[in-house]
Amino acid sequence: MRINKINIILFLTLVVALYFRTYKLNELMSFIPDQGWFYLSARDMVLTGKIPLVGPETSHPWIHHGPLWTYTLAIILWVFNFHPVPPAYFTAILGVVTVWLMYKATSELFSKRVGIIATLLYATSPFIVLNARLPYHTSPIPFFLILLFFLTFKLVKGSVWVFPIITFLLAVLYNHEITSFVYFITISIILTFGFIHKEPWFRALLNKRLVFASIISFLVPMTPFILYDVSNGWRQTLGFLVWVVYRIVKLPLSIVDKSFVSPSSGPSTLPEFFSYYQQLIFAKDSTFALIILLLTILFVIRYIFLNAQKGIPSSYILLFLFLSVGLMGLFIHRIPIEADTLLISTFVIMTTSLVFDKLANMRFLRIISISLVAAICFTNSYFLFKNYLIDKSGKNRMTFADKINTVESVIKIAKGRGYNLIGRGALDNFPVFTMPYEYLLWWKGHPPVKQNVDLKIV
């Protein structure tokens, strides 16, 4: 009977997750400037047959993201005749699969109750839902991260056959977001522990065929980077590795000597991180979100202190390791952005779920714990629907429908004449500023011209 109840709750949660991730997606989808870069790159790949070896520049122009999202996008656009919306349905459906994967991982590593709590929080988190509705290179990150975490647990439990999949996932994550390199460090720590303690699973990893398969599975997604680096000074691989070491060394120095602080870094790391944390856990109220954060920190400290002597289960050790190394990477970066928070979001939700589970173990707090989880899910759902899933054109953001209206206005003004498209507004100094409009105008059959002409449309 208990299993049936869990299955019913899981099914209903997946239905809710599907609803939030696909509701009016063809009208309310975001289409931000950086998306325009990927769409144009994917379009050109299909039309010219020239395969890009790297993605767009990062905040450090000499470092690029990987091209895997461009390849994925190119396939979807080719299948659906370059319609801009189907890629959003792809990431939305992948987001629903990730909700199920969250349950699968947390229920097996911890308990079915923890799995249900984590799944409910993840399915209704505004931060997670909005990223799933965005056809962008960061959107698949949670799926790959939960899979990486789950398979790492399988590895330390003796299933060494998963290691080639782990190395493959590390390379795929690096392609999607280079900051995910922090999880190379996580896996390296685990391997070092296995080597020092002569763990049976580590000795089994030394099988030549397994080592060879692991190397090949890592190199396959990294091949475009390597081909690019052959003629570009190895910036994306060896150069990036040197830069990571430099940032790690520079962090303590920057605390005591301001001359080591990068010009682009600022003192707003904690406030910005908490802003994203609030969107992840409880978007409606910062005070309540702060209380949950403090409870989570206290839980981790108390759990480690009480269980250090008798032994902490490997599932908890892995979770705390993935979370702490991810946080370390975020603060070493010094400029927290949404993608950085997305890299730790799944582990934050898992840890938060453990807090509510431990509260539920106390008989006098069980009802309170269940009520809090229900209240968080309901409030986040209401916040999400009210602020993002009801079309409020021009009030908070530009939706896909707004951009289509703008594009149709441009076409009407041009009247078939050649024109230049000029961007004006915040961040108009970036080349990607007009790219979403350029793609939509091309899709509509009236793209702007490259050469200088008299007609300028701002």
mmCIF file with all atom_site columns, C-alpha atoms in Angstrom, residues 6 42 44 105 117 133 135 146 186 211 233 237 241 244 271 276 287 293 328 373 394 414-415 417-418 446:
data_model
loop_
_atom_site.group_PDB
_atom_site.id
_atom_site.type_symbol
_atom_site.label_atom_id
_atom_site.label_alt_id
_atom_site.label_comp_id
_atom_site.label_asym_id
_atom_site.label_entity_id
_atom_site.label_seq_id
_atom_site.pdbx_PDB_ins_code
_atom_site.Cartn_x
_atom_site.Cartn_y
_atom_site.Cartn_z
_atom_site.occupancy
_atom_site.B_iso_or_equiv
_atom_site.pdbx_formal_charge
_atom_site.auth_seq_id
_atom_site.auth_comp_id
_atom_site.auth_asym_id
_atom_site.auth_atom_id
_atom_site.pdbx_PDB_model_num
ATOM 1  C CA . ILE A 1 6   ? 4.430  6.737  -3.424  1.00 0.00 ? 6   ILE A CA 1
ATOM 2  C CA . ALA A 1 42  ? 23.200 25.839 -35.397 1.00 0.00 ? 42  ALA A CA 1
ATOM 3  C CA . ASP A 1 44  ? 24.733 27.950 -40.216 1.00 0.00 ? 44  ASP A CA 1
ATOM 4  C CA . ALA A 1 105 ? 18.688 8.791  -7.284  1.00 0.00 ? 105 ALA A CA 1
ATOM 5  C CA . ILE A 1 117 ? 10.449 15.360 -0.806  1.00 0.00 ? 117 ILE A CA 1
ATOM 6  C CA . ARG A 1 133 ? 11.731 26.163 -20.139 1.00 0.00 ? 133 ARG A CA 1
ATOM 7  C CA . PRO A 1 135 ? 16.367 26.120 -24.753 1.00 0.00 ? 135 PRO A CA 1
ATOM 8  C CA . ILE A 1 146 ? 22.197 13.881 -11.089 1.00 0.00 ? 146 ILE A CA 1
ATOM 9  C CA . THR A 1 186 ? 35.296 15.875 -7.001  1.00 0.00 ? 186 THR A CA 1
ATOM 10 C CA . VAL A 1 211 ? 40.994 2.324  -18.396 1.00 0.00 ? 211 VAL A CA 1
ATOM 11 C CA . GLY A 1 233 ? 47.471 27.299 -28.509 1.00 0.00 ? 233 GLY A CA 1
ATOM 12 C CA . THR A 1 237 ? 42.211 22.376 -22.401 1.00 0.00 ? 237 THR A CA 1
ATOM 13 C CA . LEU A 1 241 ? 43.674 23.919 -16.498 1.00 0.00 ? 241 LEU A CA 1
ATOM 14 C CA . VAL A 1 244 ? 41.998 27.085 -12.804 1.00 0.00 ? 244 VAL A CA 1
ATOM 15 C CA . PRO A 1 271 ? 24.041 38.453 -1.857  1.00 0.00 ? 271 PRO A CA 1
ATOM 16 C CA . TYR A 1 276 ? 19.565 32.540 -6.666  1.00 0.00 ? 276 TYR A CA 1
ATOM 17 C CA . THR A 1 287 ? 13.384 35.639 5.327   1.00 0.00 ? 287 THR A CA 1
ATOM 18 C CA . LEU A 1 293 ? 19.353 27.902 4.490   1.00 0.00 ? 293 LEU A CA 1
ATOM 19 C CA . MET A 1 328 ? 34.052 26.150 -3.540  1.00 0.00 ? 328 MET A CA 1
ATOM 20 C CA . VAL A 1 373 ? 7.075  20.909 2.323   1.00 0.00 ? 373 VAL A CA 1
ATOM 21 C CA . GLY A 1 394 ? 6.245  44.361 -21.316 1.00 0.00 ? 394 GLY A CA 1
ATOM 22 C CA . ALA A 1 414 ? 11.111 47.577 -44.024 1.00 0.00 ? 414 ALA A CA 1
ATOM 23 C CA . LYS A 1 415 ? 8.474  46.925 -46.715 1.00 0.00 ? 415 LYS A CA 1
ATOM 24 C CA . ARG A 1 417 ? 13.767 47.001 -48.536 1.00 0.00 ? 417 ARG A CA 1
ATOM 25 C CA . GLY A 1 418 ? 17.231 46.149 -47.267 1.00 0.00 ? 418 GLY A CA 1
ATOM 26 C CA . HIS A 1 446 ? 13.207 39.083 -44.100 1.00 0.00 ? 446 HIS A CA 1
#
